[in-house]
JSON list of C-alpha atoms in Angstrom, two decimals:
[
{"chain": "M", "resi": 491, "resn": "PRO", "atom": "CA", "xyz": [2.41, 68.49, -14.13]},
{"chain": "M", "resi": 492, "resn": "ASP", "atom": "CA", "xyz": [3.70, 67.48, -17.76]},
{"chain": "M", "resi": 493, "resn": "ARG", "atom": "CA", "xyz": [0.31, 66.08, -18.77]},
{"chain": "M", "resi": 494, "resn": "ALA", "atom": "CA", "xyz": [-1.66, 69.16, -17.14]},
{"chain": "M", "resi": 495, "resn": "SER", "atom": "CA", "xyz": [0.59, 71.19, -18.99]},
{"chain": "M", "resi": 496, "resn": "ALA", "atom": "CA", "xyz": [0.11, 69.30, -22.30]},
{"chain": "M", "resi": 497, "resn": "LEU", "atom": "CA", "xyz": [-3.91, 69.49, -21.81]},
{"chain": "M", "resi": 498, "resn": "ASN", "atom": "CA", "xyz": [-3.57, 73.06, -21.37]},
{"chain": "M", "resi": 499, "resn": "GLY", "atom": "CA", "xyz": [-1.61, 73.57, -24.19]},
{"chain": "M", "resi": 500, "resn": "LEU", "atom": "CA", "xyz": [-3.86, 71.90, -26.64]},
{"chain": "M", "resi": 501, "resn": "CYS", "atom": "CA", "xyz": [-6.77, 74.07, -25.19]},
{"chain": "M", "resi": 502, "resn": "GLU", "atom": "CA", "xyz": [-4.67, 77.04, -25.95]},
{"chain": "M", "resi": 503, "resn": "LEU", "atom": "CA", "xyz": [-3.80, 75.61, -29.88]},
{"chain": "M", "resi": 504, "resn": "LYS", "atom": "CA", "xyz": [-7.59, 75.06, -29.96]},
{"chain": "M", "resi": 505, "resn": "ARG", "atom": "CA", "xyz": [-8.41, 78.65, -29.07]},
{"chain": "M", "resi": 506, "resn": "ILE", "atom": "CA", "xyz": [-6.04, 80.39, -31.19]},
{"chain": "M", "resi": 507, "resn": "SER", "atom": "CA", "xyz": [-6.45, 78.42, -34.16]},
{"chain": "M", "resi": 508, "resn": "SER", "atom": "CA", "xyz": [-9.12, 76.85, -36.38]},
{"chain": "M", "resi": 509, "resn": "ARG", "atom": "CA", "xyz": [-6.49, 74.06, -37.15]},
{"chain": "M", "resi": 510, "resn": "TYR", "atom": "CA", "xyz": [-7.78, 70.43, -36.19]},
{"chain": "M", "resi": 511, "resn": "TRP", "atom": "CA", "xyz": [-4.98, 69.37, -32.91]},
{"chain": "M", "resi": 512, "resn": "ARG", "atom": "CA", "xyz": [-4.79, 66.26, -31.37]},
{"chain": "M", "resi": 513, "resn": "LEU", "atom": "CA", "xyz": [-3.43, 65.58, -28.05]},
{"chain": "M", "resi": 514, "resn": "ILE", "atom": "CA", "xyz": [-1.90, 61.78, -27.80]},
{"chain": "M", "resi": 515, "resn": "GLU", "atom": "CA", "xyz": [-0.60, 60.50, -24.50]},
{"chain": "M", "resi": 516, "resn": "VAL", "atom": "CA", "xyz": [1.55, 57.30, -24.83]},
{"chain": "M", "resi": 517, "resn": "ASN", "atom": "CA", "xyz": [1.50, 55.32, -21.52]},
{"chain": "M", "resi": 518, "resn": "ILE", "atom": "CA", "xyz": [4.49, 52.77, -21.04]},
{"chain": "M", "resi": 519, "resn": "SER", "atom": "CA", "xyz": [5.64, 50.34, -18.65]},
{"chain": "M", "resi": 520, "resn": "LEU", "atom": "CA", "xyz": [9.25, 50.08, -16.98]},
{"chain": "M", "resi": 521, "resn": "GLN", "atom": "CA", "xyz": [9.75, 46.95, -18.70]},
{"chain": "M", "resi": 522, "resn": "ASP", "atom": "CA", "xyz": [8.86, 48.73, -22.30]},
{"chain": "M", "resi": 523, "resn": "LEU", "atom": "CA", "xyz": [11.62, 51.30, -21.38]},
{"chain": "M", "resi": 524, "resn": "GLU", "atom": "CA", "xyz": [14.17, 48.79, -20.30]},
{"chain": "M", "resi": 525, "resn": "ASP", "atom": "CA", "xyz": [13.52, 46.77, -23.62]},
{"chain": "M", "resi": 526, "resn": "ALA", "atom": "CA", "xyz": [14.27, 49.65, -25.55]},
{"chain": "M", "resi": 527, "resn": "THR", "atom": "CA", "xyz": [17.26, 51.18, -23.70]},
{"chain": "M", "resi": 528, "resn": "ASN", "atom": "CA", "xyz": [19.76, 49.79, -26.19]},
{"chain": "M", "resi": 529, "resn": "ASN", "atom": "CA", "xyz": [18.01, 50.96, -29.13]},
{"chain": "M", "resi": 530, "resn": "ILE", "atom": "CA", "xyz": [17.38, 54.44, -27.71]},
{"chain": "M", "resi": 531, "resn": "GLU", "atom": "CA", "xyz": [21.01, 54.82, -26.62]},
{"chain": "M", "resi": 532, "resn": "GLY", "atom": "CA", "xyz": [22.26, 53.56, -29.69]},
{"chain": "M", "resi": 533, "resn": "LEU", "atom": "CA", "xyz": [20.76, 56.33, -31.91]},
{"chain": "M", "resi": 534, "resn": "LEU", "atom": "CA", "xyz": [21.48, 59.17, -29.36]},
{"chain": "M", "resi": 535, "resn": "LEU", "atom": "CA", "xyz": [24.20, 61.91, -30.35]},
{"chain": "M", "resi": 536, "resn": "PRO", "atom": "CA", "xyz": [25.86, 63.19, -28.07]},
{"chain": "M", "resi": 537, "resn": "ARG", "atom": "CA", "xyz": [24.26, 60.97, -25.51]},
{"chain": "M", "resi": 538, "resn": "ALA", "atom": "CA", "xyz": [26.10, 62.73, -22.63]},
{"chain": "M", "resi": 539, "resn": "THR", "atom": "CA", "xyz": [23.51, 63.06, -19.94]},
{"chain": "M", "resi": 540, "resn": "MET", "atom": "CA", "xyz": [20.11, 61.68, -18.81]},
{"chain": "M", "resi": 541, "resn": "MET", "atom": "CA", "xyz": [18.25, 64.49, -20.62]},
{"chain": "M", "resi": 542, "resn": "ASP", "atom": "CA", "xyz": [19.36, 63.35, -24.04]},
{"chain": "M", "resi": 543, "resn": "PHE", "atom": "CA", "xyz": [18.15, 59.78, -22.72]},
{"chain": "M", "resi": 544, "resn": "ASN", "atom": "CA", "xyz": [14.81, 61.16, -21.98]},
{"chain": "M", "resi": 545, "resn": "ILE", "atom": "CA", "xyz": [14.15, 63.23, -24.74]},
{"chain": "M", "resi": 546, "resn": "GLY", "atom": "CA", "xyz": [15.48, 60.42, -27.19]},
{"chain": "M", "resi": 547, "resn": "ALA", "atom": "CA", "xyz": [12.95, 57.76, -25.22]},
{"chain": "M", "resi": 548, "resn": "ILE", "atom": "CA", "xyz": [10.11, 60.44, -25.95]},
{"chain": "M", "resi": 549, "resn": "LEU", "atom": "CA", "xyz": [10.56, 60.51, -29.38]},
{"chain": "M", "resi": 550, "resn": "HIS", "atom": "CA", "xyz": [11.25, 56.71, -29.88]},
{"chain": "M", "resi": 551, "resn": "PHE", "atom": "CA", "xyz": [7.58, 55.91, -28.19]},
{"chain": "M", "resi": 552, "resn": "ALA", "atom": "CA", "xyz": [5.98, 59.15, -29.63]},
{"chain": "M", "resi": 553, "resn": "SER", "atom": "CA", "xyz": [7.01, 57.92, -33.33]},
{"chain": "M", "resi": 554, "resn": "LYS", "atom": "CA", "xyz": [5.02, 55.00, -33.02]},
{"chain": "M", "resi": 555, "resn": "GLY", "atom": "CA", "xyz": [2.01, 56.96, -33.38]},
{"chain": "M", "resi": 556, "resn": "CYS", "atom": "CA", "xyz": [-0.02, 54.81, -30.89]},
{"chain": "M", "resi": 557, "resn": "GLY", "atom": "CA", "xyz": [-1.74, 55.89, -27.61]},
{"chain": "M", "resi": 558, "resn": "LEU", "atom": "CA", "xyz": [-4.79, 57.56, -25.94]},
{"chain": "M", "resi": 559, "resn": "VAL", "atom": "CA", "xyz": [-6.20, 60.70, -28.03]},
{"chain": "M", "resi": 560, "resn": "TRP", "atom": "CA", "xyz": [-8.14, 63.20, -25.86]},
{"chain": "M", "resi": 561, "resn": "GLU", "atom": "CA", "xyz": [-11.65, 63.63, -27.32]},
{"chain": "M", "resi": 562, "resn": "GLY", "atom": "CA", "xyz": [-12.50, 67.08, -26.01]},
{"chain": "M", "resi": 563, "resn": "SER", "atom": "CA", "xyz": [-16.14, 67.14, -26.29]},
{"chain": "M", "resi": 564, "resn": "SER", "atom": "CA", "xyz": [-16.39, 64.00, -24.10]},
{"chain": "M", "resi": 565, "resn": "ARG", "atom": "CA", "xyz": [-13.70, 64.93, -21.82]},
{"chain": "M", "resi": 566, "resn": "ALA", "atom": "CA", "xyz": [-12.40, 61.26, -22.19]},
{"chain": "M", "resi": 567, "resn": "PHE", "atom": "CA", "xyz": [-9.36, 59.42, -23.84]},
{"chain": "M", "resi": 568, "resn": "THR", "atom": "CA", "xyz": [-9.93, 56.73, -26.51]},
{"chain": "M", "resi": 569, "resn": "GLU", "atom": "CA", "xyz": [-7.55, 54.48, -27.91]},
{"chain": "M", "resi": 570, "resn": "TYR", "atom": "CA", "xyz": [-5.59, 55.55, -31.01]},
{"chain": "M", "resi": 571, "resn": "ALA", "atom": "CA", "xyz": [-3.05, 54.18, -33.69]},
{"chain": "M", "resi": 572, "resn": "SER", "atom": "CA", "xyz": [-2.07, 56.17, -36.60]},
{"chain": "M", "resi": 573, "resn": "THR", "atom": "CA", "xyz": [-0.62, 55.05, -39.74]},
{"chain": "M", "resi": 574, "resn": "ARG", "atom": "CA", "xyz": [0.65, 58.43, -40.91]},
{"chain": "M", "resi": 575, "resn": "TYR", "atom": "CA", "xyz": [1.88, 60.93, -38.57]},
{"chain": "M", "resi": 576, "resn": "ALA", "atom": "CA", "xyz": [4.79, 63.00, -38.13]},
{"chain": "M", "resi": 577, "resn": "THR", "atom": "CA", "xyz": [7.61, 63.79, -35.32]},
{"chain": "M", "resi": 578, "resn": "ALA", "atom": "CA", "xyz": [8.39, 67.19, -34.55]},
{"chain": "M", "resi": 579, "resn": "THR", "atom": "CA", "xyz": [11.62, 68.14, -33.53]},
{"chain": "M", "resi": 580, "resn": "GLN", "atom": "CA", "xyz": [13.74, 71.28, -32.85]},
{"chain": "M", "resi": 581, "resn": "ILE", "atom": "CA", "xyz": [15.39, 70.70, -36.27]},
{"chain": "M", "resi": 582, "resn": "GLY", "atom": "CA", "xyz": [12.28, 69.96, -38.06]},
{"chain": "M", "resi": 583, "resn": "VAL", "atom": "CA", "xyz": [9.50, 67.86, -38.92]},
{"chain": "M", "resi": 584, "resn": "ARG", "atom": "CA", "xyz": [9.82, 64.18, -39.86]},
{"chain": "M", "resi": 585, "resn": "ASP", "atom": "CA", "xyz": [7.04, 62.87, -42.13]},
{"chain": "M", "resi": 586, "resn": "ASN", "atom": "CA", "xyz": [6.79, 59.03, -41.02]},
{"chain": "M", "resi": 587, "resn": "ARG", "atom": "CA", "xyz": [3.92, 58.33, -43.93]},
{"chain": "M", "resi": 588, "resn": "SER", "atom": "CA", "xyz": [4.32, 55.04, -45.68]},
{"chain": "M", "resi": 589, "resn": "ASN", "atom": "CA", "xyz": [4.96, 55.14, -49.45]},
{"chain": "M", "resi": 590, "resn": "SER", "atom": "CA", "xyz": [2.74, 52.14, -50.21]}
]
């Protein structure tokens, strides 16, 4: 249901805005999550709930800028990797572009 909602949200954004929008789906394995758990937990504050961990994990993997991008015209996903991206959170946007 979350992915269907994301796709519906993308369609709505495209309908109301002329800006170019991308929906990038990030698929990870259980092993990827287990491997990153200690790192994610070390970065979370207040890290008191499972919800904190879930949101932290989403941001952790989304911030890598790799996944499948929805190509609306062909109705298919293609591999995507970005070297320039921003991570949006409730406290603002962090620009992750390299300065090189």
